mmCIF file with all atom_site columns, C-alpha atoms in Angstrom:
data_model
loop_
_atom_site.group_PDB
_atom_site.id
_atom_site.type_symbol
_atom_site.label_atom_id
_atom_site.label_alt_id
_atom_site.label_comp_id
_atom_site.label_asym_id
_atom_site.label_entity_id
_atom_site.label_seq_id
_atom_site.pdbx_PDB_ins_code
_atom_site.Cartn_x
_atom_site.Cartn_y
_atom_site.Cartn_z
_atom_site.occupancy
_atom_site.B_iso_or_equiv
_atom_site.pdbx_formal_charge
_atom_site.auth_seq_id
_atom_site.auth_comp_id
_atom_site.auth_asym_id
_atom_site.auth_atom_id
_atom_site.pdbx_PDB_model_num
ATOM 1   C CA . UNK F 1 1   ? -0.017 0.012   0.030   1.00 59.00 ? 20  UNK F CA 1
ATOM 2   C CA . UNK F 1 2   ? 1.139  3.356   -0.676  1.00 67.00 ? 21  UNK F CA 1
ATOM 3   C CA . UNK F 1 3   ? 1.727  5.676   1.954   1.00 78.00 ? 22  UNK F CA 1
ATOM 4   C CA . UNK F 1 4   ? -0.054 9.137   1.019   1.00 92.00 ? 23  UNK F CA 1
ATOM 5   C CA . UNK F 1 5   ? 2.621  12.204  0.741   1.00 94.00 ? 24  UNK F CA 1
ATOM 6   C CA . UNK F 1 6   ? 1.225  14.463  3.387   1.00 94.00 ? 25  UNK F CA 1
ATOM 7   C CA . UNK F 1 7   ? 1.225  11.649  5.899   1.00 96.00 ? 26  UNK F CA 1
ATOM 8   C CA . UNK F 1 8   ? 4.868  10.452  5.050   1.00 96.00 ? 27  UNK F CA 1
ATOM 9   C CA . UNK F 1 9   ? 6.122  14.117  5.327   1.00 97.00 ? 28  UNK F CA 1
ATOM 10  C CA . UNK F 1 10  ? 4.383  14.601  8.290   1.00 97.00 ? 29  UNK F CA 1
ATOM 11  C CA . UNK F 1 11  ? 5.985  11.666  10.144  1.00 96.00 ? 30  UNK F CA 1
ATOM 12  C CA . UNK F 1 12  ? 9.488  12.492  8.560   1.00 97.00 ? 31  UNK F CA 1
ATOM 13  C CA . UNK F 1 13  ? 8.821  16.463  10.001  1.00 97.00 ? 32  UNK F CA 1
ATOM 14  C CA . UNK F 1 14  ? 7.557  15.418  13.402  1.00 97.00 ? 33  UNK F CA 1
ATOM 15  C CA . UNK F 1 15  ? 10.519 13.195  13.750  1.00 96.00 ? 34  UNK F CA 1
ATOM 16  C CA . UNK F 1 16  ? 13.088 15.443  12.226  1.00 95.00 ? 35  UNK F CA 1
ATOM 17  C CA . UNK F 1 17  ? 11.651 18.405  14.350  1.00 95.00 ? 36  UNK F CA 1
ATOM 18  C CA . UNK F 1 18  ? 11.487 20.357  11.358  1.00 95.00 ? 37  UNK F CA 1
ATOM 19  C CA . UNK F 1 19  ? 9.692  23.758  11.446  1.00 95.00 ? 38  UNK F CA 1
ATOM 20  C CA . UNK F 1 20  ? 8.480  23.149  7.688   1.00 96.00 ? 39  UNK F CA 1
ATOM 21  C CA . UNK F 1 21  ? 7.423  20.323  5.290   1.00 95.00 ? 40  UNK F CA 1
ATOM 22  C CA . UNK F 1 22  ? 9.912  22.121  3.247   1.00 96.00 ? 41  UNK F CA 1
ATOM 23  C CA . UNK F 1 23  ? 12.736 20.888  5.172   1.00 95.00 ? 42  UNK F CA 1
ATOM 24  C CA . UNK F 1 24  ? 11.499 17.527  5.464   1.00 96.00 ? 43  UNK F CA 1
ATOM 25  C CA . UNK F 1 25  ? 11.117 17.258  2.012   1.00 97.00 ? 44  UNK F CA 1
ATOM 26  C CA . UNK F 1 26  ? 14.393 18.602  1.196   1.00 96.00 ? 45  UNK F CA 1
ATOM 27  C CA . UNK F 1 27  ? 16.170 16.281  3.825   1.00 96.00 ? 46  UNK F CA 1
ATOM 28  C CA . UNK F 1 28  ? 13.788 13.212  2.378   1.00 97.00 ? 47  UNK F CA 1
ATOM 29  C CA . UNK F 1 29  ? 15.061 13.788  -1.356  1.00 96.00 ? 48  UNK F CA 1
ATOM 30  C CA . UNK F 1 30  ? 18.690 13.705  -0.278  1.00 95.00 ? 49  UNK F CA 1
ATOM 31  C CA . UNK F 1 31  ? 18.259 10.313  2.126   1.00 96.00 ? 50  UNK F CA 1
ATOM 32  C CA . UNK F 1 32  ? 16.099 8.397   -0.624  1.00 96.00 ? 51  UNK F CA 1
ATOM 33  C CA . UNK F 1 33  ? 18.756 9.739   -3.770  1.00 93.00 ? 52  UNK F CA 1
ATOM 34  C CA . UNK F 1 34  ? 21.641 7.848   -1.746  1.00 94.00 ? 53  UNK F CA 1
ATOM 35  C CA . UNK F 1 35  ? 19.521 4.993   -0.398  1.00 95.00 ? 54  UNK F CA 1
ATOM 36  C CA . UNK F 1 36  ? 18.597 4.387   -3.875  1.00 93.00 ? 55  UNK F CA 1
ATOM 37  C CA . UNK F 1 37  ? 22.107 3.972   -5.314  1.00 90.00 ? 56  UNK F CA 1
ATOM 38  C CA . UNK F 1 38  ? 22.340 1.213   -2.683  1.00 90.00 ? 57  UNK F CA 1
ATOM 39  C CA . UNK F 1 39  ? 19.547 -0.898  -3.005  1.00 91.00 ? 58  UNK F CA 1
ATOM 40  C CA . UNK F 1 40  ? 19.032 -2.749  -6.319  1.00 87.00 ? 59  UNK F CA 1
ATOM 41  C CA . UNK F 1 41  ? 16.252 -5.297  -7.606  1.00 89.00 ? 60  UNK F CA 1
ATOM 42  C CA . UNK F 1 42  ? 12.907 -6.629  -6.280  1.00 94.00 ? 61  UNK F CA 1
ATOM 43  C CA . UNK F 1 43  ? 13.579 -5.107  -2.693  1.00 94.00 ? 62  UNK F CA 1
ATOM 44  C CA . UNK F 1 44  ? 14.315 -1.594  -4.438  1.00 94.00 ? 63  UNK F CA 1
ATOM 45  C CA . UNK F 1 45  ? 11.057 -2.078  -6.656  1.00 95.00 ? 64  UNK F CA 1
ATOM 46  C CA . UNK F 1 46  ? 8.990  -3.204  -3.700  1.00 97.00 ? 65  UNK F CA 1
ATOM 47  C CA . UNK F 1 47  ? 10.086 -0.111  -1.726  1.00 97.00 ? 66  UNK F CA 1
ATOM 48  C CA . UNK F 1 48  ? 9.435  2.540   -4.305  1.00 96.00 ? 67  UNK F CA 1
ATOM 49  C CA . UNK F 1 49  ? 5.356  1.025   -4.345  1.00 96.00 ? 68  UNK F CA 1
ATOM 50  C CA . UNK F 1 50  ? 5.013  1.660   -0.820  1.00 96.00 ? 69  UNK F CA 1
ATOM 51  C CA . UNK F 1 51  ? 6.308  5.291   -1.096  1.00 97.00 ? 70  UNK F CA 1
ATOM 52  C CA . UNK F 1 52  ? 4.727  8.582   -2.355  1.00 96.00 ? 71  UNK F CA 1
ATOM 53  C CA . UNK F 1 53  ? 5.321  8.802   -6.333  1.00 95.00 ? 72  UNK F CA 1
ATOM 54  C CA . UNK F 1 54  ? 7.426  11.512  -6.419  1.00 94.00 ? 73  UNK F CA 1
ATOM 55  C CA . UNK F 1 55  ? 9.874  10.003  -3.768  1.00 96.00 ? 74  UNK F CA 1
ATOM 56  C CA . UNK F 1 56  ? 9.668  6.590   -5.118  1.00 96.00 ? 75  UNK F CA 1
ATOM 57  C CA . UNK F 1 57  ? 10.815 8.102   -8.292  1.00 95.00 ? 76  UNK F CA 1
ATOM 58  C CA . UNK F 1 58  ? 14.081 9.392   -6.627  1.00 95.00 ? 77  UNK F CA 1
ATOM 59  C CA . UNK F 1 59  ? 14.457 6.158   -4.996  1.00 94.00 ? 78  UNK F CA 1
ATOM 60  C CA . UNK F 1 60  ? 14.008 4.080   -8.353  1.00 93.00 ? 79  UNK F CA 1
ATOM 61  C CA . UNK F 1 61  ? 16.609 7.313   -10.154 1.00 88.00 ? 80  UNK F CA 1
ATOM 62  C CA . UNK F 1 62  ? 19.549 7.323   -7.564  1.00 69.00 ? 81  UNK F CA 1
ATOM 63  C CA . UNK F 1 63  ? 22.829 8.799   -7.303  1.00 70.00 ? 82  UNK F CA 1
ATOM 64  C CA . UNK F 1 64  ? 25.278 6.780   -8.486  1.00 72.00 ? 83  UNK F CA 1
ATOM 65  C CA . UNK F 1 65  ? 27.658 4.828   -6.284  1.00 70.00 ? 84  UNK F CA 1
ATOM 66  C CA . UNK F 1 66  ? 30.244 2.838   -6.959  1.00 66.00 ? 85  UNK F CA 1
ATOM 67  C CA . UNK F 1 67  ? 30.372 0.741   -3.886  1.00 76.00 ? 86  UNK F CA 1
ATOM 68  C CA . UNK F 1 68  ? 27.934 0.565   -0.639  1.00 79.00 ? 87  UNK F CA 1
ATOM 69  C CA . UNK F 1 69  ? 28.925 2.782   1.646   1.00 89.00 ? 88  UNK F CA 1
ATOM 70  C CA . UNK F 1 70  ? 28.952 2.421   5.698   1.00 95.00 ? 89  UNK F CA 1
ATOM 71  C CA . UNK F 1 71  ? 26.400 4.146   7.777   1.00 96.00 ? 90  UNK F CA 1
ATOM 72  C CA . UNK F 1 72  ? 28.921 6.467   8.726   1.00 96.00 ? 91  UNK F CA 1
ATOM 73  C CA . UNK F 1 73  ? 30.055 7.413   5.378   1.00 95.00 ? 92  UNK F CA 1
ATOM 74  C CA . UNK F 1 74  ? 26.048 7.707   4.246   1.00 95.00 ? 93  UNK F CA 1
ATOM 75  C CA . UNK F 1 75  ? 25.473 10.017  7.059   1.00 96.00 ? 94  UNK F CA 1
ATOM 76  C CA . UNK F 1 76  ? 28.598 12.223  5.701   1.00 95.00 ? 95  UNK F CA 1
ATOM 77  C CA . UNK F 1 77  ? 27.396 12.004  2.257   1.00 94.00 ? 96  UNK F CA 1
ATOM 78  C CA . UNK F 1 78  ? 23.962 13.502  3.731   1.00 95.00 ? 97  UNK F CA 1
ATOM 79  C CA . UNK F 1 79  ? 25.706 16.302  5.091   1.00 95.00 ? 98  UNK F CA 1
ATOM 80  C CA . UNK F 1 80  ? 27.410 16.988  2.201   1.00 94.00 ? 99  UNK F CA 1
ATOM 81  C CA . UNK F 1 81  ? 24.280 17.020  0.005   1.00 92.00 ? 100 UNK F CA 1
ATOM 82  C CA . UNK F 1 82  ? 22.366 19.133  2.228   1.00 91.00 ? 101 UNK F CA 1
ATOM 83  C CA . UNK F 1 83  ? 23.281 22.825  2.657   1.00 89.00 ? 102 UNK F CA 1
ATOM 84  C CA . UNK F 1 84  ? 24.313 23.930  6.220   1.00 90.00 ? 103 UNK F CA 1
ATOM 85  C CA . UNK F 1 85  ? 24.125 20.359  7.572   1.00 92.00 ? 104 UNK F CA 1
ATOM 86  C CA . UNK F 1 86  ? 26.445 19.115  9.877   1.00 93.00 ? 105 UNK F CA 1
ATOM 87  C CA . UNK F 1 87  ? 27.399 15.395  10.216  1.00 95.00 ? 106 UNK F CA 1
ATOM 88  C CA . UNK F 1 88  ? 25.055 15.632  13.635  1.00 94.00 ? 107 UNK F CA 1
ATOM 89  C CA . UNK F 1 89  ? 22.392 17.246  12.078  1.00 94.00 ? 108 UNK F CA 1
ATOM 90  C CA . UNK F 1 90  ? 22.888 14.818  9.004   1.00 96.00 ? 109 UNK F CA 1
ATOM 91  C CA . UNK F 1 91  ? 22.376 11.633  11.218  1.00 96.00 ? 110 UNK F CA 1
ATOM 92  C CA . UNK F 1 92  ? 19.188 13.559  12.620  1.00 94.00 ? 111 UNK F CA 1
ATOM 93  C CA . UNK F 1 93  ? 18.079 13.777  9.219   1.00 96.00 ? 112 UNK F CA 1
ATOM 94  C CA . UNK F 1 94  ? 19.059 10.134  8.207   1.00 97.00 ? 113 UNK F CA 1
ATOM 95  C CA . UNK F 1 95  ? 16.952 8.688   11.388  1.00 96.00 ? 114 UNK F CA 1
ATOM 96  C CA . UNK F 1 96  ? 14.068 10.783  10.461  1.00 97.00 ? 115 UNK F CA 1
ATOM 97  C CA . UNK F 1 97  ? 13.654 9.651   6.834   1.00 98.00 ? 116 UNK F CA 1
ATOM 98  C CA . UNK F 1 98  ? 14.610 6.397   6.872   1.00 98.00 ? 117 UNK F CA 1
ATOM 99  C CA . UNK F 1 99  ? 12.558 5.416   10.558  1.00 97.00 ? 118 UNK F CA 1
ATOM 100 C CA . UNK F 1 100 ? 9.818  6.852   8.312   1.00 97.00 ? 119 UNK F CA 1
ATOM 101 C CA . UNK F 1 101 ? 10.959 4.259   5.112   1.00 97.00 ? 120 UNK F CA 1
ATOM 102 C CA . UNK F 1 102 ? 11.065 1.835   7.846   1.00 97.00 ? 121 UNK F CA 1
ATOM 103 C CA . UNK F 1 103 ? 7.485  2.358   8.714   1.00 96.00 ? 122 UNK F CA 1
ATOM 104 C CA . UNK F 1 104 ? 6.299  2.335   5.564   1.00 96.00 ? 123 UNK F CA 1
ATOM 105 C CA . UNK F 1 105 ? 7.925  -0.866  4.223   1.00 96.00 ? 124 UNK F CA 1
ATOM 106 C CA . UNK F 1 106 ? 7.357  -3.115  7.220   1.00 95.00 ? 125 UNK F CA 1
ATOM 107 C CA . UNK F 1 107 ? 9.148  -5.808  8.863   1.00 95.00 ? 126 UNK F CA 1
ATOM 108 C CA . UNK F 1 108 ? 9.680  -8.270  6.257   1.00 96.00 ? 127 UNK F CA 1
ATOM 109 C CA . UNK F 1 109 ? 10.520 -5.779  3.475   1.00 97.00 ? 128 UNK F CA 1
ATOM 110 C CA . UNK F 1 110 ? 12.797 -4.250  5.802   1.00 97.00 ? 129 UNK F CA 1
ATOM 111 C CA . UNK F 1 111 ? 14.900 -7.369  6.353   1.00 96.00 ? 130 UNK F CA 1
ATOM 112 C CA . UNK F 1 112 ? 15.160 -7.624  2.959   1.00 95.00 ? 131 UNK F CA 1
ATOM 113 C CA . UNK F 1 113 ? 16.669 -4.001  2.542   1.00 96.00 ? 132 UNK F CA 1
ATOM 114 C CA . UNK F 1 114 ? 18.932 -4.627  5.006   1.00 96.00 ? 133 UNK F CA 1
ATOM 115 C CA . UNK F 1 115 ? 20.284 -7.933  3.674   1.00 94.00 ? 134 UNK F CA 1
ATOM 116 C CA . UNK F 1 116 ? 21.486 -5.543  1.139   1.00 93.00 ? 135 UNK F CA 1
ATOM 117 C CA . UNK F 1 117 ? 23.366 -2.703  3.212   1.00 95.00 ? 136 UNK F CA 1
ATOM 118 C CA . UNK F 1 118 ? 26.469 -3.161  5.160   1.00 94.00 ? 137 UNK F CA 1
ATOM 119 C CA . UNK F 1 119 ? 26.344 -3.813  8.812   1.00 94.00 ? 138 UNK F CA 1
ATOM 120 C CA . UNK F 1 120 ? 24.925 -1.294  11.068  1.00 95.00 ? 139 UNK F CA 1
ATOM 121 C CA . UNK F 1 121 ? 22.243 0.337   8.769   1.00 96.00 ? 140 UNK F CA 1
ATOM 122 C CA . UNK F 1 122 ? 19.364 -1.174  10.936  1.00 96.00 ? 141 UNK F CA 1
ATOM 123 C CA . UNK F 1 123 ? 20.752 1.713   13.297  1.00 96.00 ? 142 UNK F CA 1
ATOM 124 C CA . UNK F 1 124 ? 19.911 4.074   10.690  1.00 96.00 ? 143 UNK F CA 1
ATOM 125 C CA . UNK F 1 125 ? 16.633 3.066   10.302  1.00 97.00 ? 144 UNK F CA 1
ATOM 126 C CA . UNK F 1 126 ? 15.637 2.836   13.932  1.00 95.00 ? 145 UNK F CA 1
ATOM 127 C CA . UNK F 1 127 ? 15.116 -1.227  13.625  1.00 93.00 ? 146 UNK F CA 1
ATOM 128 C CA . UNK F 1 128 ? 18.353 -2.639  15.485  1.00 90.00 ? 147 UNK F CA 1
ATOM 129 C CA . UNK F 1 129 ? 18.729 -6.050  14.557  1.00 81.00 ? 148 UNK F CA 1
ATOM 130 C CA . UNK F 1 130 ? 19.572 -8.756  17.380  1.00 77.00 ? 149 UNK F CA 1
ATOM 131 C CA . UNK F 1 131 ? 22.708 -10.131 16.846  1.00 65.00 ? 150 UNK F CA 1
ATOM 132 C CA . UNK F 1 132 ? 21.951 -13.565 18.266  1.00 47.00 ? 151 UNK F CA 1
ATOM 133 C CA . UNK F 1 133 ? 18.900 -15.516 17.984  1.00 48.00 ? 152 UNK F CA 1
ATOM 134 C CA . UNK F 1 134 ? 15.690 -14.112 19.848  1.00 47.00 ? 153 UNK F CA 1
ATOM 135 C CA . UNK F 1 135 ? 14.889 -15.555 23.201  1.00 47.00 ? 154 UNK F CA 1
ATOM 136 C CA . UNK F 1 136 ? 11.571 -16.442 23.910  1.00 50.00 ? 155 UNK F CA 1
ATOM 137 C CA . UNK F 1 137 ? 9.523  -13.606 25.157  1.00 52.00 ? 156 UNK F CA 1
ATOM 138 C CA . UNK F 1 138 ? 11.083 -11.201 22.528  1.00 48.00 ? 157 UNK F CA 1
ATOM 139 C CA . UNK F 1 139 ? 8.861  -8.891  20.514  1.00 49.00 ? 158 UNK F CA 1
ATOM 140 C CA . UNK F 1 140 ? 9.325  -6.754  17.512  1.00 47.00 ? 159 UNK F CA 1
ATOM 141 C CA . UNK F 1 141 ? 7.748  -3.020  18.140  1.00 44.00 ? 160 UNK F CA 1
ATOM 142 C CA . UNK F 1 142 ? 4.540  -2.366  16.210  1.00 44.00 ? 161 UNK F CA 1
ATOM 143 C CA . UNK F 1 143 ? 4.969  -0.076  13.281  1.00 45.00 ? 162 UNK F CA 1
ATOM 144 C CA . UNK F 1 144 ? 2.966  3.024   12.314  1.00 46.00 ? 163 UNK F CA 1
ATOM 145 C CA . UNK F 1 145 ? -0.444 2.760   10.621  1.00 43.00 ? 164 UNK F CA 1
ATOM 146 C CA . UNK F 1 146 ? -1.076 4.974   7.807   1.00 49.00 ? 165 UNK F CA 1
#
């Protein structure tokens, strides 16, 4: 199910504590362009199908990347593309956008996406993955309903 553009941006705006939707949109465009450079195949297409159309197009027509960036470089690249951003503010931008993307993707698709990315991206998406098998009683946090 595709997320409405306004709902998606409202979530990014709230999580990023942006003053305007334009700031949230700017961060979203940069982060999705960088993310799209690291995803391929069916996982990227399925994620795009769950995003608002203009953001899906950014994900499907990404910046070019020769190799997958570790999470720290992803944050630095985001800072380089957002005018006036520092690594600290870019980490906030990445978190706001990718946690909203994770909600739109759902747990199963997010697991597929994380398999394509270097270790550590689970934290950028706000969904730390266990490093050992879950123990009885463990549960996955609820996701946002659109």
